[in-house]
mmCIF file of C-alpha atoms and ligand atoms in Angstrom:
data_model
loop_
_atom_site.group_PDB
_atom_site.id
_atom_site.type_symbol
_atom_site.label_atom_id
_atom_site.label_comp_id
_atom_site.label_asym_id
_atom_site.label_seq_id
_atom_site.Cartn_x
_atom_site.Cartn_y
_atom_site.Cartn_z
ATOM 1 C CA MET A 1 -52.226 100.380 -34.298
ATOM 2 C CA THR A 2 -51.079 96.871 -35.203
ATOM 3 C CA ASP A 3 -54.700 95.821 -35.643
ATOM 4 C CA LEU A 4 -55.343 98.817 -37.882
ATOM 5 C CA ILE A 5 -52.311 98.031 -40.030
ATOM 6 C CA ASP A 6 -53.347 94.359 -40.304
ATOM 7 C CA LEU A 7 -56.849 95.366 -41.386
ATOM 8 C CA MET A 8 -55.614 97.931 -43.895
ATOM 9 C CA ALA A 9 -53.199 95.377 -45.371
ATOM 10 C CA ARG A 10 -56.226 93.261 -46.371
ATOM 11 C CA LEU A 11 -57.516 95.989 -48.706
ATOM 12 C CA PRO A 12 -57.123 95.332 -52.437
ATOM 13 C CA GLY A 13 -53.944 96.946 -53.743
ATOM 14 C CA LEU A 14 -52.380 97.397 -50.290
ATOM 15 C CA GLY A 15 -49.763 95.131 -48.719
ATOM 16 C CA PRO A 16 -48.280 95.348 -45.199
ATOM 17 C CA ARG A 17 -45.745 97.987 -46.250
ATOM 18 C CA SER A 18 -48.261 100.361 -47.872
ATOM 19 C CA ALA A 19 -50.652 99.717 -44.966
ATOM 20 C CA ARG A 20 -48.003 100.861 -42.478
ATOM 21 C CA ARG A 21 -47.317 103.981 -44.517
ATOM 22 C CA ALA A 22 -51.030 104.743 -44.842
ATOM 23 C CA VAL A 23 -51.616 104.337 -41.093
ATOM 24 C CA LEU A 24 -48.649 106.569 -40.238
ATOM 25 C CA HIS A 25 -49.971 109.189 -42.646
ATOM 26 C CA LEU A 26 -53.441 108.955 -41.086
ATOM 27 C CA ILE A 27 -52.025 109.413 -37.593
ATOM 28 C CA LYS A 28 -50.061 112.470 -38.686
ATOM 29 C CA LYS A 29 -53.212 113.919 -40.312
ATOM 30 C CA ARG A 30 -55.513 112.899 -37.477
ATOM 31 C CA GLY A 31 -57.666 116.020 -37.580
ATOM 32 C CA GLN A 32 -58.004 116.564 -41.343
ATOM 33 C CA LEU A 33 -58.050 112.948 -42.470
ATOM 34 C CA MET A 34 -58.324 110.213 -39.862
ATOM 35 C CA GLY A 35 -61.290 111.638 -37.929
ATOM 36 C CA PRO A 36 -63.411 112.388 -41.010
ATOM 37 C CA LEU A 37 -62.408 109.032 -42.560
ATOM 38 C CA ALA A 38 -63.474 107.123 -39.451
ATOM 39 C CA GLU A 39 -66.796 109.005 -39.418
ATOM 40 C CA ALA A 40 -67.402 108.402 -43.134
ATOM 41 C CA MET A 41 -66.601 104.701 -42.732
ATOM 42 C CA ALA A 42 -68.975 104.331 -39.794
ATOM 43 C CA GLN A 43 -71.715 106.066 -41.747
ATOM 44 C CA VAL A 44 -71.252 104.007 -44.923
ATOM 45 C CA SER A 45 -70.957 100.825 -42.878
ATOM 46 C CA ALA A 46 -74.298 101.603 -41.231
ATOM 47 C CA THR A 47 -76.184 102.689 -44.354
ATOM 48 C CA ALA A 48 -74.764 100.959 -47.477
ATOM 49 C CA ARG A 49 -76.901 98.176 -48.900
ATOM 50 C CA GLU A 50 -77.384 96.239 -52.121
ATOM 51 C CA CYS A 51 -80.239 97.306 -54.377
ATOM 52 C CA LEU A 52 -82.813 94.482 -54.257
ATOM 53 C CA ASN A 53 -83.511 94.968 -57.964
ATOM 54 C CA CYS A 54 -80.115 95.349 -59.667
ATOM 55 C CA GLY A 55 -77.392 94.676 -57.066
ATOM 56 C CA ASN A 56 -75.947 98.215 -57.186
ATOM 57 C CA ILE A 57 -74.797 99.628 -53.849
ATOM 58 C CA GLY A 58 -76.701 102.561 -52.409
ATOM 59 C CA THR A 59 -78.407 103.605 -49.213
ATOM 60 C CA THR A 60 -81.957 102.539 -50.065
ATOM 61 C CA ASP A 61 -83.547 99.134 -50.783
ATOM 62 C CA ILE A 62 -84.048 100.194 -54.412
ATOM 63 C CA CYS A 63 -81.191 102.293 -55.820
ATOM 64 C CA GLU A 64 -81.590 105.722 -57.441
ATOM 65 C CA ILE A 65 -81.030 104.359 -60.947
ATOM 66 C CA CYS A 66 -83.763 101.719 -60.562
ATOM 67 C CA GLN A 67 -86.087 104.332 -59.021
ATOM 68 C CA SER A 68 -85.581 106.873 -61.799
ATOM 69 C CA GLU A 69 -88.369 106.828 -64.406
ATOM 70 C CA LYS A 70 -85.955 108.392 -66.905
ATOM 71 C CA ARG A 71 -83.663 105.367 -66.737
ATOM 72 C CA GLY A 72 -86.492 102.991 -67.639
ATOM 73 C CA ASN A 73 -85.824 103.163 -71.388
ATOM 74 C CA GLY A 74 -86.069 99.439 -72.066
ATOM 75 C CA MET A 75 -82.314 98.864 -71.902
ATOM 76 C CA ILE A 76 -80.390 96.890 -69.285
ATOM 77 C CA CYS A 77 -76.601 96.820 -69.140
ATOM 78 C CA VAL A 78 -75.327 93.637 -67.480
ATOM 79 C CA VAL A 79 -72.046 93.961 -65.560
ATOM 80 C CA GLU A 80 -70.058 91.622 -63.318
ATOM 81 C CA ASP A 81 -69.399 93.976 -60.465
ATOM 82 C CA VAL A 82 -70.542 97.265 -58.902
ATOM 83 C CA ALA A 83 -67.135 98.751 -59.860
ATOM 84 C CA ASP A 84 -68.022 98.076 -63.526
ATOM 85 C CA LEU A 85 -71.388 99.788 -63.056
ATOM 86 C CA TRP A 86 -69.655 102.843 -61.589
ATOM 87 C CA ALA A 87 -67.185 102.882 -64.498
ATOM 88 C CA MET A 88 -70.078 102.864 -66.993
ATOM 89 C CA GLU A 89 -71.790 105.680 -65.058
ATOM 90 C CA ARG A 90 -68.602 107.781 -65.152
ATOM 91 C CA SER A 91 -68.725 107.719 -68.939
ATOM 92 C CA ALA A 92 -72.289 109.139 -68.687
ATOM 93 C CA GLN A 93 -73.176 107.605 -72.060
ATOM 94 C CA PHE A 94 -75.600 104.900 -70.991
ATOM 95 C CA LYS A 95 -79.094 106.079 -70.083
ATOM 96 C CA GLY A 96 -80.728 102.781 -69.148
ATOM 97 C CA ARG A 97 -80.594 100.585 -66.074
ATOM 98 C CA TYR A 98 -78.068 98.016 -64.885
ATOM 99 C CA HIS A 99 -77.923 94.503 -63.585
ATOM 100 C CA VAL A 100 -74.966 93.423 -61.457
ATOM 101 C CA LEU A 101 -74.317 89.668 -61.730
ATOM 102 C CA GLY A 102 -71.880 89.455 -58.823
ATOM 103 C CA GLY A 103 -69.268 87.546 -60.844
ATOM 104 C CA THR A 104 -69.108 85.217 -63.826
ATOM 105 C CA LEU A 105 -70.007 81.581 -64.366
ATOM 106 C CA SER A 106 -67.029 79.424 -63.503
ATOM 107 C CA ALA A 107 -66.879 75.647 -63.694
ATOM 108 C CA LEU A 108 -63.595 75.706 -61.780
ATOM 109 C CA ASP A 109 -65.035 77.614 -58.801
ATOM 110 C CA ALA A 110 -68.428 75.840 -59.061
ATOM 111 C CA ILE A 111 -70.269 79.105 -59.759
ATOM 112 C CA GLY A 112 -73.483 78.362 -61.636
ATOM 113 C CA PRO A 113 -76.362 80.645 -62.741
ATOM 114 C CA ASP A 114 -78.069 80.448 -59.324
ATOM 115 C CA GLU A 115 -74.947 81.740 -57.562
ATOM 116 C CA LEU A 116 -75.159 84.856 -59.745
ATOM 117 C CA ARG A 117 -78.098 87.237 -60.164
ATOM 118 C CA ILE A 118 -79.125 85.541 -63.432
ATOM 119 C CA PRO A 119 -82.622 84.357 -62.348
ATOM 120 C CA LYS A 120 -83.391 87.911 -61.180
ATOM 121 C CA LEU A 121 -82.203 89.255 -64.553
ATOM 122 C CA LEU A 122 -84.626 86.960 -66.382
ATOM 123 C CA ASP A 123 -87.483 88.184 -64.111
ATOM 124 C CA ARG A 124 -86.594 91.797 -64.868
ATOM 125 C CA ILE A 125 -86.580 91.294 -68.655
ATOM 126 C CA ALA A 126 -90.288 90.462 -68.450
ATOM 127 C CA SER A 127 -91.387 92.819 -65.666
ATOM 128 C CA GLU A 128 -89.553 95.931 -66.926
ATOM 129 C CA GLN A 129 -90.398 95.417 -70.618
ATOM 130 C CA ILE A 130 -86.766 95.228 -71.667
ATOM 131 C CA SER A 131 -86.064 95.358 -75.401
ATOM 132 C CA GLU A 132 -82.249 95.346 -75.361
ATOM 133 C CA VAL A 133 -79.748 93.692 -73.045
ATOM 134 C CA ILE A 134 -76.182 94.987 -73.325
ATOM 135 C CA LEU A 135 -73.632 92.523 -71.998
ATOM 136 C CA ALA A 136 -70.659 94.486 -70.634
ATOM 137 C CA LEU A 137 -68.678 91.505 -69.351
ATOM 138 C CA SER A 138 -64.948 90.808 -69.222
ATOM 139 C CA ALA A 139 -63.181 89.618 -72.354
ATOM 140 C CA THR A 140 -62.053 86.510 -70.437
ATOM 141 C CA ILE A 141 -63.126 82.910 -71.061
ATOM 142 C CA ASP A 142 -65.474 82.974 -68.029
ATOM 143 C CA GLY A 143 -66.845 86.394 -69.034
ATOM 144 C CA GLN A 144 -67.602 85.234 -72.566
ATOM 145 C CA THR A 145 -69.070 81.891 -71.368
ATOM 146 C CA THR A 146 -71.393 83.908 -69.121
ATOM 147 C CA ALA A 147 -72.349 86.210 -72.010
ATOM 148 C CA HIS A 148 -73.248 83.258 -74.258
ATOM 149 C CA TYR A 149 -75.201 81.564 -71.469
ATOM 150 C CA ILE A 150 -77.274 84.716 -70.852
ATOM 151 C CA ALA A 151 -77.833 85.296 -74.579
ATOM 152 C CA ASP A 152 -79.188 81.717 -74.879
ATOM 153 C CA GLN A 153 -81.735 82.397 -72.118
ATOM 154 C CA LEU A 154 -83.163 85.473 -73.835
ATOM 155 C CA PRO A 155 -84.957 84.636 -77.042
ATOM 156 C CA GLY A 156 -86.996 87.553 -78.377
ATOM 157 C CA VAL A 157 -84.785 90.238 -76.813
ATOM 158 C CA THR A 158 -81.980 92.042 -78.636
ATOM 159 C CA VAL A 159 -78.740 91.019 -76.944
ATOM 160 C CA THR A 160 -75.623 93.052 -77.700
ATOM 161 C CA SER A 161 -72.159 93.186 -76.186
ATOM 162 C CA LEU A 162 -69.575 95.936 -75.859
ATOM 163 C CA ALA A 163 -67.134 96.139 -78.760
ATOM 164 C CA GLN A 164 -63.642 94.844 -78.117
ATOM 165 C CA GLY A 165 -60.606 96.324 -79.796
ATOM 166 C CA VAL A 166 -58.207 99.218 -79.956
ATOM 167 C CA PRO A 167 -58.495 101.480 -76.864
ATOM 168 C CA VAL A 168 -58.851 105.239 -77.299
ATOM 169 C CA GLY A 169 -55.339 106.640 -77.636
ATOM 170 C CA GLY A 170 -53.930 103.144 -78.178
ATOM 171 C CA GLU A 171 -51.070 102.479 -80.564
ATOM 172 C CA LEU A 172 -51.256 99.247 -82.527
ATOM 173 C CA ASP A 173 -47.638 98.382 -81.877
ATOM 174 C CA TYR A 174 -48.348 98.113 -78.116
ATOM 175 C CA LEU A 175 -51.427 95.890 -78.357
ATOM 176 C CA ASP A 176 -51.438 92.132 -77.820
ATOM 177 C CA ASP A 177 -52.448 89.759 -80.631
ATOM 178 C CA GLY A 178 -55.848 88.975 -79.075
ATOM 179 C CA THR A 179 -56.831 92.647 -78.941
ATOM 180 C CA ILE A 180 -55.790 93.230 -82.551
ATOM 181 C CA THR A 181 -57.715 90.109 -83.658
ATOM 182 C CA ALA A 182 -60.842 91.308 -81.786
ATOM 183 C CA ALA A 183 -60.494 94.807 -83.269
ATOM 184 C CA LEU A 184 -60.146 93.417 -86.783
ATOM 185 C CA LYS A 185 -63.253 91.224 -86.335
ATOM 186 C CA ALA A 186 -65.258 94.213 -85.013
ATOM 187 C CA ARG A 187 -64.169 96.541 -87.853
ATOM 188 C CA ARG A 188 -66.805 98.786 -89.417
ATOM 189 C CA ALA A 189 -67.216 100.943 -92.524
ATOM 190 C CA LEU A 190 -66.013 104.543 -92.178
HETATM 191 ZN ZN1 LIG B 1 -80.899 99.185 -58.596
#
């Protein structure tokens, strides 16, 4: 039980205290929760793998999105992480394919283009006849440095980035100065 708590405490968002509570809860719900959870974890652990093309996580060498003919519409959305890809998919608005970089360029952490999936992205632009690359990267310094680096490598392809600004349901009074500045710069005619 101590081992289990120690392992759970390493999960993002959980500390030792929440790990203890979670383990106690699992033990109390052994039949409904702990057994099925252990089975699901064993199964995912045995079958989950990175898509060789885009870096998404699935159960096959090439993920469903990369396999789908319908998704081959000439658009690639570049994200940092699989969690970002899943967030984009939840919105169900993007009909193209993805490319997961696995992070951002960072001089501080010595992460260069070869540490990310940037060379593979450049291969895909040519082999999948990509006409537009949408950069959906973080609005951080590293995220924007990465976006500019990628844009510089892609002459002849339309490179766009997600708009930054006022969130849906957001009140101006609650936004920070940077967000308001970005929203003002990205304003458009009504
Ligand atoms: Zn894929």
